[in-house]
């Protein structure tokens, strides 16, 4: 049994402690926002936050989040960043967007003064998206950072 908080709710999960967090979120808790992309922690589609830091849930074993706070895209509600993504039509297929949203939230909280170059580096290193909406994603993030959203 592993105890943790998911989206603010205390949860006890009775599965093998080595199970990837992503599988627990999707299969046991019904939280489908984080997606399985590569399964090796390189694409970012499975990104969630653990104690405010972005992690790849596909490579994070359940035991490592015991007694920690996990936040998924379902736990964020309708905030300025999500609204900016909608306003800028930043999601084409939508598969990777929950991971990008969670990663960008953590990045912005941890590096509030980051410039566009740092943001681009972060996105290119942590999130793969084949839809080609990168400029829309950047525009949405810029609006939020500048308080326009």
PDB file of C-alpha atoms in Angstrom:
ATOM      1  CA  UNK A   1       0.000   0.000   0.000  1.00  0.00           C
ATOM      2  CA  UNK A   2       1.386   3.402  -1.012  1.00  0.00           C
ATOM      3  CA  UNK A   3      -0.039   6.630   0.433  1.00  0.00           C
ATOM      4  CA  UNK A   4       0.145   9.849  -1.583  1.00  0.00           C
ATOM      5  CA  UNK A   5      -1.860  12.941  -2.455  1.00  0.00           C
ATOM      6  CA  UNK A   6      -3.266  13.234  -5.964  1.00  0.00           C
ATOM      7  CA  UNK A   7      -4.752  16.575  -6.949  1.00  0.00           C
ATOM      8  CA  UNK A   8      -5.131  17.452  -3.279  1.00  0.00           C
ATOM      9  CA  UNK A   9      -6.844  14.226  -2.255  1.00  0.00           C
ATOM     10  CA  UNK A  10      -5.241  11.671   0.060  1.00  0.00           C
ATOM     11  CA  UNK A  11      -5.046   8.328  -1.737  1.00  0.00           C
ATOM     12  CA  UNK A  12      -3.918   4.851  -0.699  1.00  0.00           C
ATOM     13  CA  UNK A  13      -2.942   2.734  -3.696  1.00  0.00           C
ATOM     14  CA  UNK A  14      -2.674  -1.033  -3.406  1.00  0.00           C
ATOM     15  CA  UNK A  15      -0.514  -1.995  -6.399  1.00  0.00           C
ATOM     16  CA  UNK A  16       3.072  -3.153  -6.870  1.00  0.00           C
ATOM     17  CA  UNK A  17       5.324  -0.313  -5.697  1.00  0.00           C
ATOM     18  CA  UNK A  18       7.446  -0.627  -8.849  1.00  0.00           C
ATOM     19  CA  UNK A  19       4.469   0.189 -11.090  1.00  0.00           C
ATOM     20  CA  UNK A  20       5.055   3.374 -13.085  1.00  0.00           C
ATOM     21  CA  UNK A  21       3.115   6.326 -11.702  1.00  0.00           C
ATOM     22  CA  UNK A  22       1.563   6.852 -15.141  1.00  0.00           C
ATOM     23  CA  UNK A  23      -0.115   3.442 -15.063  1.00  0.00           C
ATOM     24  CA  UNK A  24      -1.470   4.051 -11.566  1.00  0.00           C
ATOM     25  CA  UNK A  25      -2.867   7.447 -12.570  1.00  0.00           C
ATOM     26  CA  UNK A  26      -4.502   6.159 -15.743  1.00  0.00           C
ATOM     27  CA  UNK A  27      -5.524   2.604 -14.869  1.00  0.00           C
ATOM     28  CA  UNK A  28      -6.205   2.711 -11.140  1.00  0.00           C
ATOM     29  CA  UNK A  29      -7.297   6.312 -10.581  1.00  0.00           C
ATOM     30  CA  UNK A  30      -8.945   7.022 -13.958  1.00  0.00           C
ATOM     31  CA  UNK A  31      -6.905  10.167 -14.623  1.00  0.00           C
ATOM     32  CA  UNK A  32      -6.345  10.056 -18.386  1.00  0.00           C
ATOM     33  CA  UNK A  33      -4.674  13.456 -18.978  1.00  0.00           C
ATOM     34  CA  UNK A  34      -1.078  12.214 -18.817  1.00  0.00           C
ATOM     35  CA  UNK A  35      -0.375  10.036 -21.852  1.00  0.00           C
ATOM     36  CA  UNK A  36       2.003   7.213 -22.679  1.00  0.00           C
ATOM     37  CA  UNK A  37       4.169   8.375 -25.548  1.00  0.00           C
ATOM     38  CA  UNK A  38       7.658   6.920 -25.636  1.00  0.00           C
ATOM     39  CA  UNK A  39       7.637   5.061 -22.324  1.00  0.00           C
ATOM     40  CA  UNK A  40      11.254   6.082 -21.721  1.00  0.00           C
ATOM     41  CA  UNK A  41      10.888   9.597 -20.309  1.00  0.00           C
ATOM     42  CA  UNK A  42      11.920  11.474 -23.442  1.00  0.00           C
ATOM     43  CA  UNK A  43       8.727  12.816 -25.037  1.00  0.00           C
ATOM     44  CA  UNK A  44       7.043  14.559 -22.079  1.00  0.00           C
ATOM     45  CA  UNK A  45       3.494  13.401 -22.884  1.00  0.00           C
ATOM     46  CA  UNK A  46       3.312  11.835 -19.412  1.00  0.00           C
ATOM     47  CA  UNK A  47       4.514  14.902 -17.480  1.00  0.00           C
ATOM     48  CA  UNK A  48       2.912  15.511 -14.086  1.00  0.00           C
ATOM     49  CA  UNK A  49       4.102  17.457 -11.065  1.00  0.00           C
ATOM     50  CA  UNK A  50       5.417  15.876  -7.882  1.00  0.00           C
ATOM     51  CA  UNK A  51       5.760  18.402  -5.078  1.00  0.00           C
ATOM     52  CA  UNK A  52       5.744  21.160  -7.711  1.00  0.00           C
ATOM     53  CA  UNK A  53       8.469  19.675  -9.916  1.00  0.00           C
ATOM     54  CA  UNK A  54       7.751  18.187 -13.329  1.00  0.00           C
ATOM     55  CA  UNK A  55       8.460  14.476 -13.682  1.00  0.00           C
ATOM     56  CA  UNK A  56       7.945  11.888 -16.388  1.00  0.00           C
ATOM     57  CA  UNK A  57       5.284   9.642 -14.907  1.00  0.00           C
ATOM     58  CA  UNK A  58       6.129   6.783 -17.282  1.00  0.00           C
ATOM     59  CA  UNK A  59       9.537   6.297 -15.632  1.00  0.00           C
ATOM     60  CA  UNK A  60       8.625   7.279 -12.073  1.00  0.00           C
ATOM     61  CA  UNK A  61       7.978   4.234  -9.877  1.00  0.00           C
ATOM     62  CA  UNK A  62       5.071   4.506  -7.476  1.00  0.00           C
ATOM     63  CA  UNK A  63       7.302   3.974  -4.420  1.00  0.00           C
ATOM     64  CA  UNK A  64       9.191   7.199  -5.215  1.00  0.00           C
ATOM     65  CA  UNK A  65       6.085   9.353  -4.759  1.00  0.00           C
ATOM     66  CA  UNK A  66       5.004   7.872  -1.426  1.00  0.00           C
ATOM     67  CA  UNK A  67       3.847  10.628   0.936  1.00  0.00           C
ATOM     68  CA  UNK A  68       4.260  13.240  -1.811  1.00  0.00           C
ATOM     69  CA  UNK A  69       1.823  15.463  -3.660  1.00  0.00           C
ATOM     70  CA  UNK A  70       1.101  14.577  -7.291  1.00  0.00           C
ATOM     71  CA  UNK A  71      -0.693  17.071  -9.518  1.00  0.00           C
ATOM     72  CA  UNK A  72      -2.088  16.102 -12.906  1.00  0.00           C
ATOM     73  CA  UNK A  73      -3.669  18.300 -15.534  1.00  0.00           C
ATOM     74  CA  UNK A  74      -7.071  17.301 -14.149  1.00  0.00           C
ATOM     75  CA  UNK A  75      -6.137  18.965 -10.856  1.00  0.00           C
ATOM     76  CA  UNK A  76      -5.324  22.344 -12.384  1.00  0.00           C
ATOM     77  CA  UNK A  77      -8.756  23.428 -13.523  1.00  0.00           C
ATOM     78  CA  UNK A  78      -9.378  26.267 -15.935  1.00  0.00           C
ATOM     79  CA  UNK A  79      -6.474  28.641 -15.339  1.00  0.00           C
ATOM     80  CA  UNK A  80      -4.825  31.411 -17.349  1.00  0.00           C
ATOM     81  CA  UNK A  81      -2.333  29.070 -19.038  1.00  0.00           C
ATOM     82  CA  UNK A  82      -5.003  26.644 -20.220  1.00  0.00           C
ATOM     83  CA  UNK A  83      -7.174  29.518 -21.423  1.00  0.00           C
ATOM     84  CA  UNK A  84      -4.226  30.996 -23.338  1.00  0.00           C
ATOM     85  CA  UNK A  85      -3.628  27.637 -25.040  1.00  0.00           C
ATOM     86  CA  UNK A  86      -7.304  27.614 -26.049  1.00  0.00           C
ATOM     87  CA  UNK A  87      -7.255  31.242 -27.204  1.00  0.00           C
ATOM     88  CA  UNK A  88      -4.124  30.669 -29.309  1.00  0.00           C
ATOM     89  CA  UNK A  89      -5.356  27.305 -30.616  1.00  0.00           C
ATOM     90  CA  UNK A  90      -2.088  25.835 -29.350  1.00  0.00           C
ATOM     91  CA  UNK A  91      -3.327  22.246 -29.400  1.00  0.00           C
ATOM     92  CA  UNK A  92      -3.802  20.498 -32.692  1.00  0.00           C
ATOM     93  CA  UNK A  93      -4.201  16.814 -31.868  1.00  0.00           C
ATOM     94  CA  UNK A  94      -4.011  17.455 -28.106  1.00  0.00           C
ATOM     95  CA  UNK A  95      -2.093  14.297 -27.207  1.00  0.00           C
ATOM     96  CA  UNK A  96       0.979  15.988 -25.726  1.00  0.00           C
ATOM     97  CA  UNK A  97      -0.686  19.187 -24.490  1.00  0.00           C
ATOM     98  CA  UNK A  98      -1.486  17.999 -20.932  1.00  0.00           C
ATOM     99  CA  UNK A  99       2.192  17.152 -20.452  1.00  0.00           C
ATOM    100  CA  UNK A 100       3.297  20.468 -21.923  1.00  0.00           C
ATOM    101  CA  UNK A 101       0.869  22.363 -19.683  1.00  0.00           C
ATOM    102  CA  UNK A 102       2.130  20.591 -16.561  1.00  0.00           C
ATOM    103  CA  UNK A 103       5.767  21.039 -17.502  1.00  0.00           C
ATOM    104  CA  UNK A 104       5.375  24.711 -18.372  1.00  0.00           C
ATOM    105  CA  UNK A 105       3.519  25.381 -15.108  1.00  0.00           C
ATOM    106  CA  UNK A 106       6.435  23.948 -13.134  1.00  0.00           C
ATOM    107  CA  UNK A 107       9.031  25.701 -15.302  1.00  0.00           C
ATOM    108  CA  UNK A 108       7.331  29.084 -14.886  1.00  0.00           C
ATOM    109  CA  UNK A 109       7.007  28.622 -11.111  1.00  0.00           C
ATOM    110  CA  UNK A 110      10.650  27.633 -10.724  1.00  0.00           C
ATOM    111  CA  UNK A 111      12.122  30.159 -13.184  1.00  0.00           C
ATOM    112  CA  UNK A 112       9.722  33.135 -13.254  1.00  0.00           C
ATOM    113  CA  UNK A 113      12.295  35.428 -14.865  1.00  0.00           C
ATOM    114  CA  UNK A 114      13.272  33.029 -17.660  1.00  0.00           C
ATOM    115  CA  UNK A 115      13.542  34.637 -21.080  1.00  0.00           C
ATOM    116  CA  UNK A 116      12.163  33.236 -24.333  1.00  0.00           C
ATOM    117  CA  UNK A 117      15.434  31.459 -25.126  1.00  0.00           C
ATOM    118  CA  UNK A 118      15.306  29.549 -21.833  1.00  0.00           C
ATOM    119  CA  UNK A 119      11.666  28.649 -22.437  1.00  0.00           C
ATOM    120  CA  UNK A 120      12.425  27.412 -25.949  1.00  0.00           C
ATOM    121  CA  UNK A 121      15.342  25.362 -24.620  1.00  0.00           C
ATOM    122  CA  UNK A 122      13.102  23.859 -21.936  1.00  0.00           C
ATOM    123  CA  UNK A 123      10.360  22.941 -24.400  1.00  0.00           C
ATOM    124  CA  UNK A 124      12.754  21.498 -26.974  1.00  0.00           C
ATOM    125  CA  UNK A 125      14.566  19.391 -24.375  1.00  0.00           C
ATOM    126  CA  UNK A 126      11.518  18.079 -22.494  1.00  0.00           C
ATOM    127  CA  UNK A 127       8.520  17.950 -24.856  1.00  0.00           C
ATOM    128  CA  UNK A 128       8.151  16.421 -28.289  1.00  0.00           C
ATOM    129  CA  UNK A 129       5.208  17.585 -30.385  1.00  0.00           C
ATOM    130  CA  UNK A 130       4.776  16.669 -34.026  1.00  0.00           C
ATOM    131  CA  UNK A 131       1.757  18.875 -34.732  1.00  0.00           C
ATOM    132  CA  UNK A 132       3.731  22.011 -35.503  1.00  0.00           C
ATOM    133  CA  UNK A 133       1.947  24.406 -33.153  1.00  0.00           C
ATOM    134  CA  UNK A 134       5.152  25.496 -31.448  1.00  0.00           C
ATOM    135  CA  UNK A 135       4.724  29.183 -32.294  1.00  0.00           C
ATOM    136  CA  UNK A 136       1.169  29.110 -30.914  1.00  0.00           C
ATOM    137  CA  UNK A 137       2.370  27.398 -27.738  1.00  0.00           C
ATOM    138  CA  UNK A 138       5.062  30.055 -27.293  1.00  0.00           C
ATOM    139  CA  UNK A 139       2.574  32.866 -27.950  1.00  0.00           C
ATOM    140  CA  UNK A 140       0.205  31.455 -25.339  1.00  0.00           C
ATOM    141  CA  UNK A 141       2.980  31.198 -22.759  1.00  0.00           C
ATOM    142  CA  UNK A 142       4.214  34.714 -23.543  1.00  0.00           C
ATOM    143  CA  UNK A 143       0.718  36.110 -22.993  1.00  0.00           C
ATOM    144  CA  UNK A 144       0.511  34.465 -19.572  1.00  0.00           C
ATOM    145  CA  UNK A 145       3.997  35.616 -18.590  1.00  0.00           C
ATOM    146  CA  UNK A 146       3.145  39.180 -19.629  1.00  0.00           C
ATOM    147  CA  UNK A 147      -0.189  39.115 -17.840  1.00  0.00           C
ATOM    148  CA  UNK A 148      -2.168  39.419 -21.070  1.00  0.00           C
ATOM    149  CA  UNK A 149      -4.121  36.195 -20.590  1.00  0.00           C
TER     150      UNK A 149
END
